[in-house]
Short mmCIF file of C-alpha atoms and ligand atoms in Angstrom, two decimals:
data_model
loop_
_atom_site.label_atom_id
_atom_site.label_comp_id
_atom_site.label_asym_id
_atom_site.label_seq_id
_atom_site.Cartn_x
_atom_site.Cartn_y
_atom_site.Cartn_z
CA UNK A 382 -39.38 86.10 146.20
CA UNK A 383 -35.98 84.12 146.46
CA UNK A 384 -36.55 80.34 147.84
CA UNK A 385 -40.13 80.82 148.44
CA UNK A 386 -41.36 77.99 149.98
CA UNK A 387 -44.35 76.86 148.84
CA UNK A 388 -42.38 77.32 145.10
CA UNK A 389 -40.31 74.65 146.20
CA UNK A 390 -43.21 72.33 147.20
CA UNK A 391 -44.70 72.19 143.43
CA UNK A 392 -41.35 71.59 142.11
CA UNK A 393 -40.65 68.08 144.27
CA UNK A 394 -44.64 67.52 143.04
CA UNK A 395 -44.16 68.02 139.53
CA UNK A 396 -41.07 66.34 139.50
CA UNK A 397 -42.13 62.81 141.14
CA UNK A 398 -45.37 63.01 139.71
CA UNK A 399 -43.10 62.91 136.23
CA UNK A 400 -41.49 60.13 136.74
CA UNK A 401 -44.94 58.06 138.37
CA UNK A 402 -46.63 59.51 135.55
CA UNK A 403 -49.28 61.17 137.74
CA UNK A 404 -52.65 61.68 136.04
CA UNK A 405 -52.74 65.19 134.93
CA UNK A 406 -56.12 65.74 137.12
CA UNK A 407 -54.74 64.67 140.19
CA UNK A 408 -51.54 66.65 139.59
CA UNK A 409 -53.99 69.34 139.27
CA UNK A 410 -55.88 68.67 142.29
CA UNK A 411 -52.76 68.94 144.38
CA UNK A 412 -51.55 71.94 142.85
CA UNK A 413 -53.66 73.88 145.05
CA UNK A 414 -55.27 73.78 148.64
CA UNK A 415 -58.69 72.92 149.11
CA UNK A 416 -59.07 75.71 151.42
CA UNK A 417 -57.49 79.01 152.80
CA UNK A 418 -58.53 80.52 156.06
CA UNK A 419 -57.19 83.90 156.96
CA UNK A 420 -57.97 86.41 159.61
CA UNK A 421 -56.81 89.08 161.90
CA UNK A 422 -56.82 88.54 165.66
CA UNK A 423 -56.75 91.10 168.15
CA UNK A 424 -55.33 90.67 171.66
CA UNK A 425 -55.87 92.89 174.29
CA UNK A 426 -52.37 93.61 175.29
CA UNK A 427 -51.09 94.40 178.92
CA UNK A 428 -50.30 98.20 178.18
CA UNK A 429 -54.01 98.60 177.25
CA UNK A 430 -53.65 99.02 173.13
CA UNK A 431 -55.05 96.38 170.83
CA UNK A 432 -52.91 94.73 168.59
CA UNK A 433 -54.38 92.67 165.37
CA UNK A 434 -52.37 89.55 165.09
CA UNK A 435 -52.44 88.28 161.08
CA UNK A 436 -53.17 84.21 161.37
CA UNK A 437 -53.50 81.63 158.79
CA UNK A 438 -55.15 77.77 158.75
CA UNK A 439 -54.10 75.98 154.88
CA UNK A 440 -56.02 72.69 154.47
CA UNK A 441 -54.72 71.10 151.98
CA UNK A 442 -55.73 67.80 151.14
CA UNK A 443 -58.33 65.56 153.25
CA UNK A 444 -58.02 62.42 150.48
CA UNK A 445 -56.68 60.35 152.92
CA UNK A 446 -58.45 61.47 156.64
CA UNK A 447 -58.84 64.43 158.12
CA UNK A 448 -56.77 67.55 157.88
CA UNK A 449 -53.52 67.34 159.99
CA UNK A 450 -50.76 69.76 161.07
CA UNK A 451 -49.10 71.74 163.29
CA UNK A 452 -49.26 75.54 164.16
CA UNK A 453 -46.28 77.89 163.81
CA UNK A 454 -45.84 81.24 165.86
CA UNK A 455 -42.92 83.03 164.06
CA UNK A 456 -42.55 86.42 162.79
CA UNK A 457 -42.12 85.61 159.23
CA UNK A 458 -44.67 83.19 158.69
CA UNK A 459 -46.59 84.12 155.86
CA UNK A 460 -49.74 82.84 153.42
CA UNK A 461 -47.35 81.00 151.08
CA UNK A 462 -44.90 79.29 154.01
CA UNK A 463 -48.23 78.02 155.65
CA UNK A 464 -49.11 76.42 152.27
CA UNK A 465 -45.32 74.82 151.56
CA UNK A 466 -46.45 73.39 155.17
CA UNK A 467 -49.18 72.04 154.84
CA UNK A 468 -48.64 70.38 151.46
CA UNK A 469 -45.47 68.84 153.14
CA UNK A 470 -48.09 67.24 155.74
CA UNK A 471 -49.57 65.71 152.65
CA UNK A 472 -47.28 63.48 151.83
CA UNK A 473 -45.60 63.01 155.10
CA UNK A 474 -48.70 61.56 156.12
CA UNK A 475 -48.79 59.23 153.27
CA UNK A 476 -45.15 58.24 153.80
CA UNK A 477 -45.49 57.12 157.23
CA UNK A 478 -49.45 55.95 155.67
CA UNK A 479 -51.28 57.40 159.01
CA UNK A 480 -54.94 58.08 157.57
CA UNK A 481 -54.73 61.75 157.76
CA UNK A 482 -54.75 64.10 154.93
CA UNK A 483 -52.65 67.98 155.35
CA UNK A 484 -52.98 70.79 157.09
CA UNK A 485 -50.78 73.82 158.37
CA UNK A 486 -51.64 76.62 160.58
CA UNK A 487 -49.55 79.80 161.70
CA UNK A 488 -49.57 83.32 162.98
CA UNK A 489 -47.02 86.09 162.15
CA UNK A 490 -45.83 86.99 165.67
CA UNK A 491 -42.92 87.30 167.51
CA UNK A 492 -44.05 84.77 170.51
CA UNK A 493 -41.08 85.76 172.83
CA UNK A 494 -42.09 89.10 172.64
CA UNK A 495 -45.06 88.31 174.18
CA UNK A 496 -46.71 88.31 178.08
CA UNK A 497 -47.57 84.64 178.73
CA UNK A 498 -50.91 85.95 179.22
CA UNK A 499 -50.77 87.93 175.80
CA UNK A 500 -49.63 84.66 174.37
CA UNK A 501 -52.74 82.58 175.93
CA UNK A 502 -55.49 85.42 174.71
CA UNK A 503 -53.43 84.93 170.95
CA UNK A 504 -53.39 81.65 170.85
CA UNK A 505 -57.20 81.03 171.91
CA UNK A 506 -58.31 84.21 169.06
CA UNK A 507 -56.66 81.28 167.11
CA UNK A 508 -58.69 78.57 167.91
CA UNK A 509 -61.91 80.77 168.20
CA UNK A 510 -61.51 82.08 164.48
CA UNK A 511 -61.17 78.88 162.78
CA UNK A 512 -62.81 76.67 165.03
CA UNK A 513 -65.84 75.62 162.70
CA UNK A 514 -63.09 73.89 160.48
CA UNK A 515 -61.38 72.03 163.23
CA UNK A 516 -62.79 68.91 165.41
CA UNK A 517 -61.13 64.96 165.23
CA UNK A 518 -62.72 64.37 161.99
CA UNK A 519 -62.63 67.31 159.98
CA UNK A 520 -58.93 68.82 160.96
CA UNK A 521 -56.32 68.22 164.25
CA UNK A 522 -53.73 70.81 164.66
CA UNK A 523 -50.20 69.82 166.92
CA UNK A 524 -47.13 72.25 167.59
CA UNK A 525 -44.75 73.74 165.07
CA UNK A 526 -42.09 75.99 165.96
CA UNK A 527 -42.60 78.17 168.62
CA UNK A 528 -45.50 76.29 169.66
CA UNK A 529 -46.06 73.49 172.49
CA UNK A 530 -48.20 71.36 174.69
CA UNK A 531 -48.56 74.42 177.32
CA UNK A 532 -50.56 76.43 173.68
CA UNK A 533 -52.21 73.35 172.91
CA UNK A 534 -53.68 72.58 176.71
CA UNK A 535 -55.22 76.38 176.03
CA UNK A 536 -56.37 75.47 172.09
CA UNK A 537 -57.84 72.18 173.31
CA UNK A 538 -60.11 74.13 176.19
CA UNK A 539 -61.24 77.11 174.32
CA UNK A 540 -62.23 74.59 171.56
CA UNK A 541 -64.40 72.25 173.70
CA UNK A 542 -65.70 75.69 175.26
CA UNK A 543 -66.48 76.82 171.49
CA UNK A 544 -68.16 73.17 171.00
CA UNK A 545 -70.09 72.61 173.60
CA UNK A 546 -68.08 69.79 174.71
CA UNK A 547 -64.64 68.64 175.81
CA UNK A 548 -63.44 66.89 172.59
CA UNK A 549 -59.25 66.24 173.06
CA UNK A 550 -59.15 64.02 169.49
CA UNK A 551 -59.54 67.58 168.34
CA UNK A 552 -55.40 68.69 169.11
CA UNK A 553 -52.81 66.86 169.67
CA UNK A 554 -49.46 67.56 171.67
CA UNK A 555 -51.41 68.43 174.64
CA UNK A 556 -49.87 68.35 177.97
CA UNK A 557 -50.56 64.64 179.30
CA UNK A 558 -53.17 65.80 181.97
CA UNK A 559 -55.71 66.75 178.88
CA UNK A 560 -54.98 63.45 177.35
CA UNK A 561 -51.52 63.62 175.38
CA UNK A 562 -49.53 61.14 174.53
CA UNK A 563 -46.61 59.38 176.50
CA UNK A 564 -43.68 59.97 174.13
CA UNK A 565 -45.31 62.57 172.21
CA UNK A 566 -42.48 65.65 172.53
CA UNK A 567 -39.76 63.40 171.82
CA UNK A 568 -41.64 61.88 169.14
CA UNK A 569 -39.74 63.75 166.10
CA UNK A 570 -36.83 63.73 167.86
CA UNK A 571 -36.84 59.53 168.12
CA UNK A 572 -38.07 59.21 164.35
CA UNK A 573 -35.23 60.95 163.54
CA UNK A 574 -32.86 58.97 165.42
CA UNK A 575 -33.89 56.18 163.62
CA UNK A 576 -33.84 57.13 160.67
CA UNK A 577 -30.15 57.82 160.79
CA UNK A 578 -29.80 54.14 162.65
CA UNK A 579 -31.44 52.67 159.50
CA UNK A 580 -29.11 55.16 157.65
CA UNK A 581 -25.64 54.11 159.07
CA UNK A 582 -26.28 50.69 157.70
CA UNK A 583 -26.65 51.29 154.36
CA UNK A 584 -24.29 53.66 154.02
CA UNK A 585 -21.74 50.96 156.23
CA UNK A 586 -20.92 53.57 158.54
CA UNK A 587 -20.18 52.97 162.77
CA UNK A 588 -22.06 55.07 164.94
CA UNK A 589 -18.88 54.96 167.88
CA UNK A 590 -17.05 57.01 164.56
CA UNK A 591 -19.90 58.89 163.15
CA UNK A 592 -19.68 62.41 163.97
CA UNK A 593 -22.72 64.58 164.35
CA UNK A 594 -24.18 68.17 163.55
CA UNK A 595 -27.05 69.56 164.30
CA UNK A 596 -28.40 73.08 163.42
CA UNK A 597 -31.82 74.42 165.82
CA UNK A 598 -32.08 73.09 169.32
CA UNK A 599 -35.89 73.27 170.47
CA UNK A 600 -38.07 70.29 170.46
CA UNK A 601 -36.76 68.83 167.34
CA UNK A 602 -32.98 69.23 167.36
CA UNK A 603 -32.60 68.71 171.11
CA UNK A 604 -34.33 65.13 171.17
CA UNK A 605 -32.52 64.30 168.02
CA UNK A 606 -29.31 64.99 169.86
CA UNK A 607 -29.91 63.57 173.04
CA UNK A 608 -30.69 60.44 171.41
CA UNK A 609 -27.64 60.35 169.08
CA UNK A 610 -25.44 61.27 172.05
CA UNK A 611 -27.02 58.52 174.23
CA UNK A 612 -26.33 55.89 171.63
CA UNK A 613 -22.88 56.68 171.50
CA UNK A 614 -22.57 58.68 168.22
CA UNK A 615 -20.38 61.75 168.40
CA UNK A 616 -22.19 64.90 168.54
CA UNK A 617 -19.66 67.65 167.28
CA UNK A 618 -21.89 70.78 167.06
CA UNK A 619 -24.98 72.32 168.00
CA UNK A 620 -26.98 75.42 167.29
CA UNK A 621 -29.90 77.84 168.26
CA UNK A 622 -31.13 80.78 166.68
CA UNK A 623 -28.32 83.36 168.18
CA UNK A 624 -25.63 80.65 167.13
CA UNK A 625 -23.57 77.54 167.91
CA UNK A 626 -20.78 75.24 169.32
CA UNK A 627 -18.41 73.27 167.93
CA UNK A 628 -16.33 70.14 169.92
CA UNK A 629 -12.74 71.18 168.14
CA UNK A 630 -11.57 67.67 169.57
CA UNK A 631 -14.35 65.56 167.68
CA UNK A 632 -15.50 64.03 171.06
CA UNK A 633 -18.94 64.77 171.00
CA UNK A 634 -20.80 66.94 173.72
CA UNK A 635 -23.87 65.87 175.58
CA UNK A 636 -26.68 67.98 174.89
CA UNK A 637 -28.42 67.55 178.66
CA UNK A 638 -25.57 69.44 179.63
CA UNK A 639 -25.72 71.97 176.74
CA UNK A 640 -29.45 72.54 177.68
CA UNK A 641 -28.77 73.07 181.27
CA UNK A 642 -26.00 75.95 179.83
CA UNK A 643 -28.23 77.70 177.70
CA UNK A 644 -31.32 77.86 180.18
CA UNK A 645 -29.24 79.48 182.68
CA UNK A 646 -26.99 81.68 180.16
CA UNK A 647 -29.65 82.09 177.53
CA UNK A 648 -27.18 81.19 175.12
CA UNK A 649 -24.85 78.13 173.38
CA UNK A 650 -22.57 79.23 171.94
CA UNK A 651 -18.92 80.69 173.04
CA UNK A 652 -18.09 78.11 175.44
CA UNK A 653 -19.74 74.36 176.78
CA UNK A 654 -20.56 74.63 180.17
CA UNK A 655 -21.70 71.87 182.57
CA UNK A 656 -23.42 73.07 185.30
CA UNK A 657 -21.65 76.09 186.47
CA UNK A 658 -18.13 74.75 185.05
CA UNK A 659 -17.45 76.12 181.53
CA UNK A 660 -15.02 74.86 178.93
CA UNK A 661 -14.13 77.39 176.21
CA UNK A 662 -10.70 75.77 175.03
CA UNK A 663 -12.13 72.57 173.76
CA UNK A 664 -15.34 74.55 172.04
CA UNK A 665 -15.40 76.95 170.08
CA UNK A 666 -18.53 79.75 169.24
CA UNK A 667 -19.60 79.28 165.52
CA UNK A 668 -22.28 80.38 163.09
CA UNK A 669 -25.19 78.81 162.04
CA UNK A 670 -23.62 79.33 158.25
CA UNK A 671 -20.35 77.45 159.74
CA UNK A 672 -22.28 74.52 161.28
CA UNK A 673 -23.89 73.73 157.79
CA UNK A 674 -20.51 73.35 156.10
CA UNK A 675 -18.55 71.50 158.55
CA UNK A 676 -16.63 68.33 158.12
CA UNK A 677 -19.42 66.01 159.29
CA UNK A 678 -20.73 62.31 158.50
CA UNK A 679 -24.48 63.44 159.13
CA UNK A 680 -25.49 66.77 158.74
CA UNK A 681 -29.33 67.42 160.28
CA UNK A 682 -31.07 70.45 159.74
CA UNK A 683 -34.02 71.27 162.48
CA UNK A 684 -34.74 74.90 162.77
CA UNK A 685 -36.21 76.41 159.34
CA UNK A 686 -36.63 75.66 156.08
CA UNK A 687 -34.17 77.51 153.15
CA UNK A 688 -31.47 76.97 155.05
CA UNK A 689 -29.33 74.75 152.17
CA UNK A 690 -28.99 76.53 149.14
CA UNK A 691 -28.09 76.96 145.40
CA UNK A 692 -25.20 79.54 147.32
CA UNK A 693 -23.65 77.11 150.31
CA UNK A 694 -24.99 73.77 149.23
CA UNK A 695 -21.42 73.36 146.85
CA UNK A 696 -19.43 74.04 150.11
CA UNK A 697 -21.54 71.21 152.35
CA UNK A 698 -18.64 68.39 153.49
CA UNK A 699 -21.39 66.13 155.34
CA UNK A 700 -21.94 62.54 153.33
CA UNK A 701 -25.38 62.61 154.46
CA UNK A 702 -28.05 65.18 155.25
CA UNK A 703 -31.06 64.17 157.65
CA UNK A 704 -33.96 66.67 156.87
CA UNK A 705 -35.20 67.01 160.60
CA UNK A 706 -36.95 70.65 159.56
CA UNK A 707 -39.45 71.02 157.47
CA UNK A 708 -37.67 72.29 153.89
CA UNK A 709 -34.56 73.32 154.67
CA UNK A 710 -33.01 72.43 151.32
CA UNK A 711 -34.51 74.23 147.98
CA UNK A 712 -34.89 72.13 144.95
CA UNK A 713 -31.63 73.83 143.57
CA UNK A 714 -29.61 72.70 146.37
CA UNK A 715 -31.14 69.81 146.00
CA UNK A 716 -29.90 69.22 142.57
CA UNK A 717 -26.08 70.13 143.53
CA UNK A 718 -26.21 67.77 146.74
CA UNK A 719 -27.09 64.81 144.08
CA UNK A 720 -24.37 65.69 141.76
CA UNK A 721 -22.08 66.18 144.61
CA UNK A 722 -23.65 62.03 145.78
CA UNK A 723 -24.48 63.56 149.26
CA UNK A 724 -27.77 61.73 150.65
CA UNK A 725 -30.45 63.29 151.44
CA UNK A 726 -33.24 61.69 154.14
CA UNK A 727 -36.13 64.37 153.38
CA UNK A 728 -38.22 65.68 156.10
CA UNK A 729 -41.36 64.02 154.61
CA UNK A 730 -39.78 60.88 155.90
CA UNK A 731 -37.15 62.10 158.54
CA UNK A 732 -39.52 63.89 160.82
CA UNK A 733 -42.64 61.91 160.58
CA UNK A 734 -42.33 60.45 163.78
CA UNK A 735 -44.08 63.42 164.97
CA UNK A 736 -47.27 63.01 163.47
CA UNK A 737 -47.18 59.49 163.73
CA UNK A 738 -47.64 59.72 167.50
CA UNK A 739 -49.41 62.42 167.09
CA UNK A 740 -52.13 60.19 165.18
CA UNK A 741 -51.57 57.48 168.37
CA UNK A 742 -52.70 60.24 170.45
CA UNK A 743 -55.62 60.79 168.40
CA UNK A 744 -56.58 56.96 168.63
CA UNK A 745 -56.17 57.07 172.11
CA UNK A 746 -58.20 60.28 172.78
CA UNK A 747 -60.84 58.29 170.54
CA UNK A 748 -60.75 55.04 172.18
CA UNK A 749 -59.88 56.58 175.83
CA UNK A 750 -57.00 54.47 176.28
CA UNK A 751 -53.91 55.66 177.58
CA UNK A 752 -50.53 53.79 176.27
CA UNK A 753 -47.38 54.03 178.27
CA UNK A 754 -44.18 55.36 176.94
CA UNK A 755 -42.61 52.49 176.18
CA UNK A 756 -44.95 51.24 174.03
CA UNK A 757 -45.84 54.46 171.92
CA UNK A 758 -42.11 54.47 171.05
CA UNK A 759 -42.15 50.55 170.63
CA UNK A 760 -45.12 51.32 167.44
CA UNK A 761 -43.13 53.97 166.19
CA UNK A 762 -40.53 51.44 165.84
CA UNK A 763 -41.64 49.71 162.69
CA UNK A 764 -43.54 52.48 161.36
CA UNK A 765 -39.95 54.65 160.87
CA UNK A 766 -37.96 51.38 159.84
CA UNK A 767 -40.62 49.86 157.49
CA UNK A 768 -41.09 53.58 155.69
CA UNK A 769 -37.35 54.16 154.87
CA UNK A 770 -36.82 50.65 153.88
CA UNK A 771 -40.06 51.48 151.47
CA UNK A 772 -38.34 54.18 150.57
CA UNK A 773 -34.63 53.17 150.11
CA UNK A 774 -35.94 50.07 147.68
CA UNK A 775 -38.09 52.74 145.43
CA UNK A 776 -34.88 54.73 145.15
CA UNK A 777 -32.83 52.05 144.37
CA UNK A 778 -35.32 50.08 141.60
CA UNK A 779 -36.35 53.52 139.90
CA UNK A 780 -32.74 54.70 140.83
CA UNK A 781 -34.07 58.61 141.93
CA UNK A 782 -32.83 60.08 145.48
CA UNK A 783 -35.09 59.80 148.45
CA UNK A 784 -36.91 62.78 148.19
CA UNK A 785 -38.42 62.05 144.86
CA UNK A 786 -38.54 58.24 145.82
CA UNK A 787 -40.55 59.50 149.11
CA UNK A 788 -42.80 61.43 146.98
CA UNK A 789 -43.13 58.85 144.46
CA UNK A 790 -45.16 56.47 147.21
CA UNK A 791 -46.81 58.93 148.71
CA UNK A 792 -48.17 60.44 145.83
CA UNK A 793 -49.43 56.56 144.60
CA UNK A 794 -51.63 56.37 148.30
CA UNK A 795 -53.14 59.79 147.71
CA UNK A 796 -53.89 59.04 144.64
CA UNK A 797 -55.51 55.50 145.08
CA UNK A 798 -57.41 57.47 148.21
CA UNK A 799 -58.58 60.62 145.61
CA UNK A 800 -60.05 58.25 143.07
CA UNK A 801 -61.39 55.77 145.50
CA UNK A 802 -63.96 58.70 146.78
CA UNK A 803 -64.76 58.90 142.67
CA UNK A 804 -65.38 62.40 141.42
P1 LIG B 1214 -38.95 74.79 168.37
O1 LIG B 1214 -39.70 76.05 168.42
O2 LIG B 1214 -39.05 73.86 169.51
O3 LIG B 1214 -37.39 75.08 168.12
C1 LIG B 1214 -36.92 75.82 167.04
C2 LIG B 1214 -35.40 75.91 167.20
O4 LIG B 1214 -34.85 76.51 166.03
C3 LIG B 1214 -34.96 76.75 168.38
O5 LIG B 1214 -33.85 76.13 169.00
C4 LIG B 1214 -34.50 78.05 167.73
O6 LIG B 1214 -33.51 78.71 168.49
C5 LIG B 1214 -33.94 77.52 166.45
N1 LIG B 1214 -33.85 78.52 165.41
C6 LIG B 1214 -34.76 79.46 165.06
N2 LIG B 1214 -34.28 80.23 164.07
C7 LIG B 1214 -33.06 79.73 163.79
C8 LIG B 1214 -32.04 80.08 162.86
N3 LIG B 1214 -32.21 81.10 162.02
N4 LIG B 1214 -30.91 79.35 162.85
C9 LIG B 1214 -30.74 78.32 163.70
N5 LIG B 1214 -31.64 77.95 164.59
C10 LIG B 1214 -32.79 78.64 164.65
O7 LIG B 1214 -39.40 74.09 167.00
P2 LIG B 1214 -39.36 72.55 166.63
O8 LIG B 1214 -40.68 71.97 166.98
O9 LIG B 1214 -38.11 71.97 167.15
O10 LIG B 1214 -39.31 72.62 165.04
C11 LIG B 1214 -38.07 72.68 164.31
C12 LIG B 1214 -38.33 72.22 162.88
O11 LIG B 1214 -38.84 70.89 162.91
C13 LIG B 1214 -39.35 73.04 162.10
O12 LIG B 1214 -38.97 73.06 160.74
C14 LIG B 1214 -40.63 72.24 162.26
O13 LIG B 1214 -41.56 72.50 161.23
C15 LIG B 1214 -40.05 70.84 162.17
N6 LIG B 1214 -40.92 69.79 162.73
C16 LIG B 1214 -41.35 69.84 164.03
C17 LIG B 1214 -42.12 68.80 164.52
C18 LIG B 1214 -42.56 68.74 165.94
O14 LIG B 1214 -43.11 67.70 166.34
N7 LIG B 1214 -42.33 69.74 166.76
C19 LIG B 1214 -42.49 67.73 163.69
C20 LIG B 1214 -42.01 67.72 162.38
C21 LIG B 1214 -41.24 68.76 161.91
#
């Protein structure tokens, strides 16, 4: 299979752990999962027939803490994607050194062809199937793609019904009434903006002239943009699964006003439209293909993975790419955005702000505090800043790109963690 995913994953592992000069054994041991779970799950659905729904949990690695990662509802997630996933988890965990080892969870579905009451009866077969491998200390799913707090509100009740007991440690990313966090759904979104704050410094760039694109616009890419926009960087286009827009005068658009468009058109692209007033001389309807190669300073992926490579990644103009998605550059791309001296912030590091409040909603479902907003974004502060300055001093001292410099350090904590337990 072309750009498989998980494919991908061992060849950023085999490569860093060359140049750490990984023992063999643990190079072995994170070759492979430490467990697959795989089922079918039927759902009644509303025109009487029972469909069987193919679902997936990959645990990967519990060196560090207990399994963590998200769950993805998308028609072509598959056995090997799931795996890519949750090895990614891994090390982002490490990076961002939250105790938590890697998990990833998905079913192949097309959610927005589902009732929302379909979508409730899938999404606790989910939870019921694999719920003997799940609880705060042995593995704590959060959203993916096509997933959010309203799915995990109904995973985090049919899994205290399963246990005997209301445990909310047990998902995070639940709606705040069952315990989420303040902060939590623009969590990714906020990592990633500062990432590319820490970014613009070192690569002596000023955000008034740095222009912007970003590809997906759900949880990820939205917040991403917002945030970018609201510090005065220049947002030039944006993009959803049906397609994008594109600023032709460079000023930047504000993505409240983009959202507002779409969720009463259904669509962004063809023209901008605030409120009811549309402007479709100033933007212009491009492709998703289009927004990847356009003359940008930062370029940020945030739908899906595959998205940059060995075929457009010669034709990318951006001088930076921030990975907000999870893979969306193969190692091939990869190796002709480093000839071509085009930065690269990898996911790993770019979108861990996610699971890092995701693991301060954890401590606060385990302590039964409840921070505000303020100060869950005030932690996640250092925690962003501190990891790509770790990260940007290992590629400069063992002078390797970020990607293998990210996986360089993370691969040293699991490491120490795997040979700490002994064998
Ligand atoms: P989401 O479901 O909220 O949004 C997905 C977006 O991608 C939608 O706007 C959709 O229209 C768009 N999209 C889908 N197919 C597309 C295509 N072919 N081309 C362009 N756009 C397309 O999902 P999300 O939570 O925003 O996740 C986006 C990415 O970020 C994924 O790779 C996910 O794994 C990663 N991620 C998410 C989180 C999180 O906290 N949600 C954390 C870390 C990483």
């Amino acid at each position: 299979m072309a750009n498989n995913p998980y494919e991908s994953a061992m060849t950023q592992l085999k490569r860093a752990a060359k140049i750490i000069n990984l023992e063999p054994y643990i190079l072995d041991i994170l070759k492979r999962p430490v467990r697959i779970l795989e089922t079918g799950i039927p759902v009644k659905m509303d025109d009487g027939s029972t469909k069987i729904f193919q679902a997936y949990r990959v645990q990967y690695n519990d060196a560090r803490g207990p399994f963590k990662g998200g769950i993805r509802f998308h028609p072509s997630a598959d056995l090997d994607e799931v795996k890519a996933l949750a090895f990614w988890m891994v090390i982002k965990c490490a990076v961002v050194n939250v105790p938590f080892g890697g998990s990833k969870g998905g079913i192949t579905v097309e959610p927005k062809s589902l009732s929302l009451r379909e979508l409730q009866q899938l999404s606790r077969g989910w939870v019921r199937a694999f719920a003997r491998y799940l609880g705060p200390k042995k593995d704590v799913p959060a959203p993916d793609v096509y997933t959010n707090p309203t799915i995990m509100g109904w995973m985090a009740d049919e899994f205290g019904q399963v246990a005997g007991e209301w445990q909310p440690a047990a998902f995070t990313g639940k709606p705040i009434a069952l315990g989420g966090s303040q902060g939590r759904t623009e969590a990714t979104g906020h990592g990633g903006f500062l990432v590319v704050e820490a970014l613009i410094k070192k690569l002596n760039l000023n955000k008034e002239r740095t222009t912007v694109a970003v590809q997906g616009f759900g949880n990820v890419g939205f917040y991403v943009a917002k945030k970018l926009h609201d510090a005065g960087y220049s947002v030039i286009a944006l993009s959803d699964s049906k397609g994008g827009i594109l600023d032709k005068r460079n000023h930047g658009m504000d993505p409240e006003n983009v959202m507002r468009s779409k969720k009463e058109k259904g669509l962004i692209g063809g023209c901008y439209c605030a409120g009811m007033v549309c402007d479709c001389e100033n933007y212009q309807k491009i492709s998703n293909a289009e927004l990847l190669e356009m003359e940008v300073d930062i370029l940020i992926p945030a739908a899906l993975e595959n998205v940059i490579t060995a075929e457009n990644a010669g034709r990318i103009k951006a001088k930076a790419i921030v990975e907000m998605a999870n893979g969306p550059t193969t190692p091939e791309a990869d190796e002709i955005l480093r000839q071509k001296k085009i930065v690269v912030v990898p996911d790993v590091l770019a979108n861990a702000g996610g699971v890092t409040v995701s693991y301060f909603e954890w401590v606060q479902n385990n302590t039964g505090e409840a921070w505000k907003r303020a100060e869950v974004l005030d932690k996640l502060k250092p925690i962003m800043e501190n990891s790509f300055e770790e990260i940007w001093g290992v590629s400069i001292e063992k002078k390797i790109d970020l990607r293998t410099a990210a996986f360089a350090l993370a691969l040293q904590r699991i490491a120490e963690a795997i040979k700490a337990r002994g064998l």
